[in-house]
mmCIF file of C-alpha atoms in Angstrom:
data_model
loop_
_atom_site.group_PDB
_atom_site.id
_atom_site.type_symbol
_atom_site.label_atom_id
_atom_site.label_comp_id
_atom_site.label_asym_id
_atom_site.label_seq_id
_atom_site.Cartn_x
_atom_site.Cartn_y
_atom_site.Cartn_z
ATOM 1 C CA ARG A 1 -16.805 7.168 -8.148
ATOM 2 C CA LYS A 2 -13.670 5.761 -6.533
ATOM 3 C CA GLU A 3 -13.274 2.002 -6.421
ATOM 4 C CA VAL A 4 -12.530 2.092 -2.707
ATOM 5 C CA GLU A 5 -13.932 4.895 -0.606
ATOM 6 C CA GLN A 6 -13.082 5.833 2.931
ATOM 7 C CA ASP A 7 -14.054 8.700 5.175
ATOM 8 C CA PRO A 8 -10.834 10.734 5.222
ATOM 9 C CA GLY A 9 -11.433 12.086 8.698
ATOM 10 C CA PRO A 10 -9.482 13.242 10.536
ATOM 11 C CA PHE A 11 -10.796 11.441 13.564
ATOM 12 C CA ASN A 12 -9.585 13.068 16.765
ATOM 13 C CA VAL A 13 -10.418 10.980 19.818
ATOM 14 C CA PRO A 14 -9.292 10.834 23.441
ATOM 15 C CA GLU A 15 -7.344 7.905 24.805
ATOM 16 C CA GLY A 16 -9.600 5.024 25.697
ATOM 17 C CA ALA A 17 -12.251 5.905 23.137
ATOM 18 C CA THR A 18 -13.758 3.468 20.678
ATOM 19 C CA VAL A 19 -13.561 4.498 17.042
ATOM 20 C CA ALA A 20 -14.936 2.889 13.892
ATOM 21 C CA PHE A 21 -13.812 3.321 10.315
ATOM 22 C CA ASN A 22 -15.873 2.429 7.282
ATOM 23 C CA CYS A 23 -14.911 1.521 3.764
ATOM 24 C CA THR A 24 -16.983 0.737 0.700
ATOM 25 C CA TYR A 25 -15.820 -0.890 -2.520
ATOM 26 C CA SER A 26 -17.428 -0.912 -5.928
ATOM 27 C CA ASN A 27 -15.936 -3.985 -7.614
ATOM 28 C CA SER A 28 -18.100 -6.980 -6.824
ATOM 29 C CA ALA A 29 -15.288 -9.272 -8.047
ATOM 30 C CA SER A 30 -13.203 -8.272 -5.051
ATOM 31 C CA GLN A 31 -12.256 -11.271 -2.991
ATOM 32 C CA SER A 32 -9.849 -10.339 -0.252
ATOM 33 C CA PHE A 33 -9.762 -7.372 2.016
ATOM 34 C CA PHE A 34 -7.258 -5.823 4.363
ATOM 35 C CA TRP A 35 -6.673 -2.980 6.724
ATOM 36 C CA TYR A 36 -3.200 -1.458 6.702
ATOM 37 C CA ARG A 37 -1.869 1.303 8.887
ATOM 38 C CA GLN A 38 0.585 3.867 7.657
ATOM 39 C CA ASP A 39 2.569 6.160 9.897
ATOM 40 C CA CYS A 40 3.733 9.503 8.606
ATOM 41 C CA ARG A 41 6.478 9.110 5.972
ATOM 42 C CA LYS A 42 6.579 5.336 6.460
ATOM 43 C CA GLU A 43 5.425 2.388 4.418
ATOM 44 C CA PRO A 44 2.016 0.758 4.988
ATOM 45 C CA LYS A 45 2.021 -2.186 7.391
ATOM 46 C CA LEU A 46 -0.571 -4.923 7.376
ATOM 47 C CA LEU A 47 -2.856 -4.536 10.362
ATOM 48 C CA MET A 48 -5.258 -7.353 9.653
ATOM 49 C CA SER A 49 -6.942 -9.300 6.930
ATOM 50 C CA VAL A 50 -10.715 -9.150 6.865
ATOM 51 C CA TYR A 51 -12.502 -12.475 6.752
ATOM 52 C CA SER A 52 -16.094 -13.126 5.765
ATOM 53 C CA SER A 53 -16.946 -14.227 9.270
ATOM 54 C CA GLY A 54 -15.343 -11.170 10.800
ATOM 55 C CA ASN A 55 -12.218 -11.335 12.891
ATOM 56 C CA GLU A 56 -10.786 -9.854 16.019
ATOM 57 C CA ASP A 57 -7.216 -9.233 17.072
ATOM 58 C CA GLY A 58 -6.943 -7.762 20.521
ATOM 59 C CA ARG A 59 -8.501 -4.297 20.463
ATOM 60 C CA PHE A 60 -9.134 -4.442 16.724
ATOM 61 C CA THR A 61 -12.213 -5.938 15.073
ATOM 62 C CA ALA A 62 -12.792 -6.122 11.331
ATOM 63 C CA GLN A 63 -16.081 -6.879 9.647
ATOM 64 C CA LEU A 64 -17.036 -7.578 6.044
ATOM 65 C CA ASN A 65 -20.467 -7.241 4.501
ATOM 66 C CA ARG A 66 -20.310 -8.591 0.962
ATOM 67 C CA ALA A 67 -23.931 -7.809 0.169
ATOM 68 C CA SER A 68 -23.381 -4.128 0.929
ATOM 69 C CA GLN A 69 -19.751 -4.179 -0.243
ATOM 70 C CA TYR A 70 -18.694 -2.661 3.007
ATOM 71 C CA ILE A 71 -15.768 -3.207 5.372
ATOM 72 C CA SER A 72 -15.290 -1.816 8.831
ATOM 73 C CA LEU A 73 -12.553 -1.545 11.429
ATOM 74 C CA LEU A 74 -13.318 -1.006 15.095
ATOM 75 C CA ILE A 75 -10.632 0.065 17.529
ATOM 76 C CA ARG A 76 -11.442 -0.209 21.210
ATOM 77 C CA ASP A 77 -9.616 1.448 24.091
ATOM 78 C CA SER A 78 -7.608 3.696 21.773
ATOM 79 C CA LYS A 79 -3.942 4.249 22.571
ATOM 80 C CA LEU A 80 -1.751 7.176 21.615
ATOM 81 C CA SER A 81 0.225 4.749 19.475
ATOM 82 C CA ASP A 82 -2.863 4.059 17.362
ATOM 83 C CA SER A 83 -2.477 7.490 15.772
ATOM 84 C CA ALA A 84 -1.866 6.799 12.087
ATOM 85 C CA THR A 85 -3.603 6.666 8.731
ATOM 86 C CA TYR A 86 -5.645 3.529 8.172
ATOM 87 C CA LEU A 87 -5.893 2.238 4.633
ATOM 88 C CA CYS A 88 -8.650 0.007 3.357
ATOM 89 C CA VAL A 89 -7.311 -2.340 0.688
ATOM 90 C CA VAL A 90 -9.252 -4.553 -1.674
ATOM 91 C CA ASN A 91 -7.838 -7.323 -3.888
ATOM 92 C CA GLU A 92 -9.203 -9.226 -6.805
ATOM 93 C CA TRP A 93 -8.346 -12.830 -7.524
ATOM 94 C CA GLY A 94 -7.986 -14.601 -10.821
ATOM 95 C CA THR A 95 -6.083 -12.755 -13.521
ATOM 96 C CA ASN A 96 -5.648 -9.744 -11.272
ATOM 97 C CA ALA A 97 -4.615 -11.761 -8.261
ATOM 98 C CA GLY A 98 -2.789 -9.665 -5.747
ATOM 99 C CA LYS A 99 -3.481 -6.390 -7.498
ATOM 100 C CA SER A 100 -4.644 -4.101 -4.760
ATOM 101 C CA THR A 101 -6.841 -1.065 -4.802
ATOM 102 C CA PHE A 102 -6.248 1.318 -1.939
ATOM 103 C CA GLY A 103 -8.590 3.741 -0.318
ATOM 104 C CA ASP A 104 -7.224 7.208 0.360
ATOM 105 C CA GLY A 105 -7.006 6.416 4.052
ATOM 106 C CA THR A 106 -8.595 7.612 7.251
ATOM 107 C CA THR A 107 -6.451 9.622 9.619
ATOM 108 C CA LEU A 108 -6.752 8.934 13.327
ATOM 109 C CA THR A 109 -5.266 11.081 16.061
ATOM 110 C CA VAL A 110 -5.566 9.816 19.623
ATOM 111 C CA LYS A 111 -5.025 12.528 22.204
ATOM 112 C CA PRO A 112 -4.138 12.242 25.882
ATOM 113 C CA GLY B 1 5.784 -11.468 8.721
ATOM 114 C CA ALA B 2 7.721 -11.363 5.489
ATOM 115 C CA VAL B 3 10.440 -8.730 5.144
ATOM 116 C CA VAL B 4 10.973 -6.519 2.132
ATOM 117 C CA SER B 5 13.896 -4.148 1.892
ATOM 118 C CA GLN B 6 14.295 -1.180 -0.361
ATOM 119 C CA HIS B 7 17.427 0.721 -1.264
ATOM 120 C CA PRO B 8 18.217 3.559 -1.152
ATOM 121 C CA SER B 9 15.882 4.998 1.440
ATOM 122 C CA ARG B 10 16.507 8.527 0.290
ATOM 123 C CA VAL B 11 18.076 9.989 -2.817
ATOM 124 C CA ILE B 12 18.611 13.519 -4.033
ATOM 125 C CA CYS B 13 19.683 13.957 -7.621
ATOM 126 C CA LYS B 14 20.005 16.572 -10.302
ATOM 127 C CA SER B 15 17.482 16.892 -13.068
ATOM 128 C CA GLY B 16 18.346 14.696 -16.034
ATOM 129 C CA THR B 17 20.045 11.915 -14.114
ATOM 130 C CA SER B 18 18.732 8.381 -13.725
ATOM 131 C CA VAL B 19 18.027 6.770 -10.393
ATOM 132 C CA LYS B 20 17.772 3.058 -9.657
ATOM 133 C CA ILE B 21 15.749 1.765 -6.716
ATOM 134 C CA GLU B 22 16.064 -1.836 -5.541
ATOM 135 C CA CYS B 23 13.367 -3.897 -3.890
ATOM 136 C CA ARG B 24 14.280 -7.200 -2.263
ATOM 137 C CA SER B 25 12.242 -9.869 -0.548
ATOM 138 C CA LEU B 26 14.565 -11.063 2.208
ATOM 139 C CA ASP B 27 13.022 -14.250 3.536
ATOM 140 C CA PHE B 28 10.683 -15.396 0.813
ATOM 141 C CA GLN B 29 10.498 -15.648 -2.944
ATOM 142 C CA ALA B 30 8.238 -13.211 -4.704
ATOM 143 C CA THR B 31 7.221 -13.903 -8.266
ATOM 144 C CA THR B 32 5.162 -10.734 -8.213
ATOM 145 C CA MET B 33 6.156 -7.341 -6.923
ATOM 146 C CA PHE B 34 4.420 -4.015 -7.232
ATOM 147 C CA TRP B 35 5.722 -0.481 -7.536
ATOM 148 C CA TYR B 36 3.774 2.446 -6.131
ATOM 149 C CA ARG B 37 4.296 6.122 -5.742
ATOM 150 C CA GLN B 38 2.696 8.220 -3.097
ATOM 151 C CA PHE B 39 2.193 11.971 -2.977
ATOM 152 C CA PRO B 40 1.809 13.812 0.332
ATOM 153 C CA LYS B 41 -1.470 13.091 2.084
ATOM 154 C CA LYS B 42 -2.555 10.821 -0.752
ATOM 155 C CA SER B 43 -2.856 7.091 -0.980
ATOM 156 C CA LEU B 44 -0.623 4.774 -2.928
ATOM 157 C CA MET B 45 -0.869 4.883 -6.686
ATOM 158 C CA LEU B 46 0.032 1.640 -8.423
ATOM 159 C CA MET B 47 2.557 2.257 -11.164
ATOM 160 C CA ALA B 48 3.266 -1.261 -12.394
ATOM 161 C CA THR B 49 3.171 -4.946 -11.630
ATOM 162 C CA SER B 50 6.510 -6.676 -11.887
ATOM 163 C CA ASN B 51 6.599 -10.405 -12.626
ATOM 164 C CA GLU B 52 9.798 -12.405 -12.399
ATOM 165 C CA GLY B 53 11.125 -13.309 -15.807
ATOM 166 C CA SER B 54 8.637 -11.298 -17.828
ATOM 167 C CA LYS B 55 7.878 -7.721 -18.766
ATOM 168 C CA ALA B 56 6.236 -5.488 -16.257
ATOM 169 C CA THR B 57 2.609 -4.490 -16.655
ATOM 170 C CA TYR B 58 2.186 -0.737 -16.402
ATOM 171 C CA GLU B 59 -0.888 1.107 -15.249
ATOM 172 C CA GLN B 60 -2.567 3.557 -17.547
ATOM 173 C CA GLY B 61 -0.718 6.848 -17.700
ATOM 174 C CA VAL B 62 2.609 5.469 -16.467
ATOM 175 C CA GLU B 63 5.364 5.768 -19.045
ATOM 176 C CA LYS B 64 7.242 2.487 -19.343
ATOM 177 C CA ASP B 65 10.248 4.154 -20.959
ATOM 178 C CA LYS B 66 10.416 6.602 -18.081
ATOM 179 C CA PHE B 67 10.065 4.050 -15.316
ATOM 180 C CA LEU B 68 12.048 0.965 -16.240
ATOM 181 C CA ILE B 69 11.295 -2.140 -14.228
ATOM 182 C CA ASN B 70 13.391 -5.277 -14.126
ATOM 183 C CA HIS B 71 12.462 -8.353 -12.108
ATOM 184 C CA ALA B 72 15.475 -10.532 -12.768
ATOM 185 C CA SER B 73 15.154 -12.918 -9.847
ATOM 186 C CA LEU B 74 12.599 -14.165 -7.363
ATOM 187 C CA THR B 75 13.923 -11.821 -4.713
ATOM 188 C CA LEU B 76 14.814 -8.644 -6.587
ATOM 189 C CA SER B 77 12.967 -6.067 -8.627
ATOM 190 C CA THR B 78 14.420 -2.739 -9.671
ATOM 191 C CA LEU B 79 12.802 0.509 -10.719
ATOM 192 C CA THR B 80 14.890 2.982 -12.700
ATOM 193 C CA VAL B 81 13.605 6.505 -13.046
ATOM 194 C CA THR B 82 15.238 7.689 -16.246
ATOM 195 C CA SER B 83 16.106 11.318 -16.915
ATOM 196 C CA ALA B 84 14.474 12.369 -13.674
ATOM 197 C CA HIS B 85 12.750 15.734 -13.415
ATOM 198 C CA PRO B 86 11.462 17.627 -10.387
ATOM 199 C CA GLU B 87 7.920 16.359 -11.006
ATOM 200 C CA ASP B 88 9.233 12.820 -10.447
ATOM 201 C CA SER B 89 10.002 13.726 -6.847
ATOM 202 C CA SER B 90 7.871 11.433 -4.732
ATOM 203 C CA PHE B 91 7.832 8.569 -2.266
ATOM 204 C CA TYR B 92 8.289 5.303 -4.158
ATOM 205 C CA ILE B 93 7.250 2.097 -2.421
ATOM 206 C CA CYS B 94 7.557 -1.473 -3.583
ATOM 207 C CA SER B 95 5.657 -4.447 -2.289
ATOM 208 C CA ALA B 96 5.999 -8.186 -2.709
ATOM 209 C CA LEU B 97 3.068 -10.519 -2.985
ATOM 210 C CA GLY B 98 2.981 -13.064 -0.211
ATOM 211 C CA ALA B 99 2.296 -16.730 -0.726
ATOM 212 C CA GLY B 100 -0.784 -16.732 1.467
ATOM 213 C CA VAL B 101 -4.187 -17.529 0.020
ATOM 214 C CA TYR B 102 -5.412 -14.019 0.742
ATOM 215 C CA ASN B 103 -2.694 -12.352 -1.355
ATOM 216 C CA GLU B 104 -1.320 -10.065 1.301
ATOM 217 C CA GLN B 105 1.299 -7.593 0.206
ATOM 218 C CA PHE B 106 4.403 -6.818 2.192
ATOM 219 C CA PHE B 107 5.818 -3.383 1.677
ATOM 220 C CA GLY B 108 9.338 -2.103 1.522
ATOM 221 C CA PRO B 109 10.211 0.941 3.633
ATOM 222 C CA GLY B 110 10.051 3.260 0.643
ATOM 223 C CA THR B 111 12.458 5.529 -1.193
ATOM 224 C CA ARG B 112 12.090 9.263 -1.024
ATOM 225 C CA LEU B 113 13.288 10.755 -4.294
ATOM 226 C CA THR B 114 13.997 14.453 -4.601
ATOM 227 C CA VAL B 115 14.976 15.779 -7.995
ATOM 228 C CA LEU B 116 16.513 19.243 -7.959
#
């Protein structure tokens, strides 16, 4: 079983749609969580950190459920520019501080 | 956010040559940097953790004599692919660990290596 699992998609949605991505992680020692987006042939860029209380940034909402070891990303009112691969990233603290485990990514295509 | 540069962005070389890739944190000091490689349609695979002033920690299956890492200063880490072969062709990405409490990573733009 992978340490971080994501639905690979692809998700093909029309502009304006709401889309949700899920991610599960297996290491209960994980302490910090992120969503990155990666455009084709580019480096990953931090989209948002995921806080225990959940957090929202404009059209993007991230949620964390530690009991179920589950992270989600909700995108509302999808734009064409949201088309990308979204990576779920999980970090440990302590001796492995900063060492990230990446999911394989979920591909989103927003169509006109 | 923090800026990380990587050089070169693209390199094509002949089999058997060595290639050096530089990773720099431009506006912050990074005691820890990471080197990844990424195959098409796959996620990032961590190769090694680079700590300033000490030896790099390599992930299982990554040959340390093949992929030499040097983290000589708080703003520069280098990855040298020695005696490159076609199977080393890949997208290599470095990241620098931010100073925030959540340990965000900031990625360089990547280096696309093609070995002929």
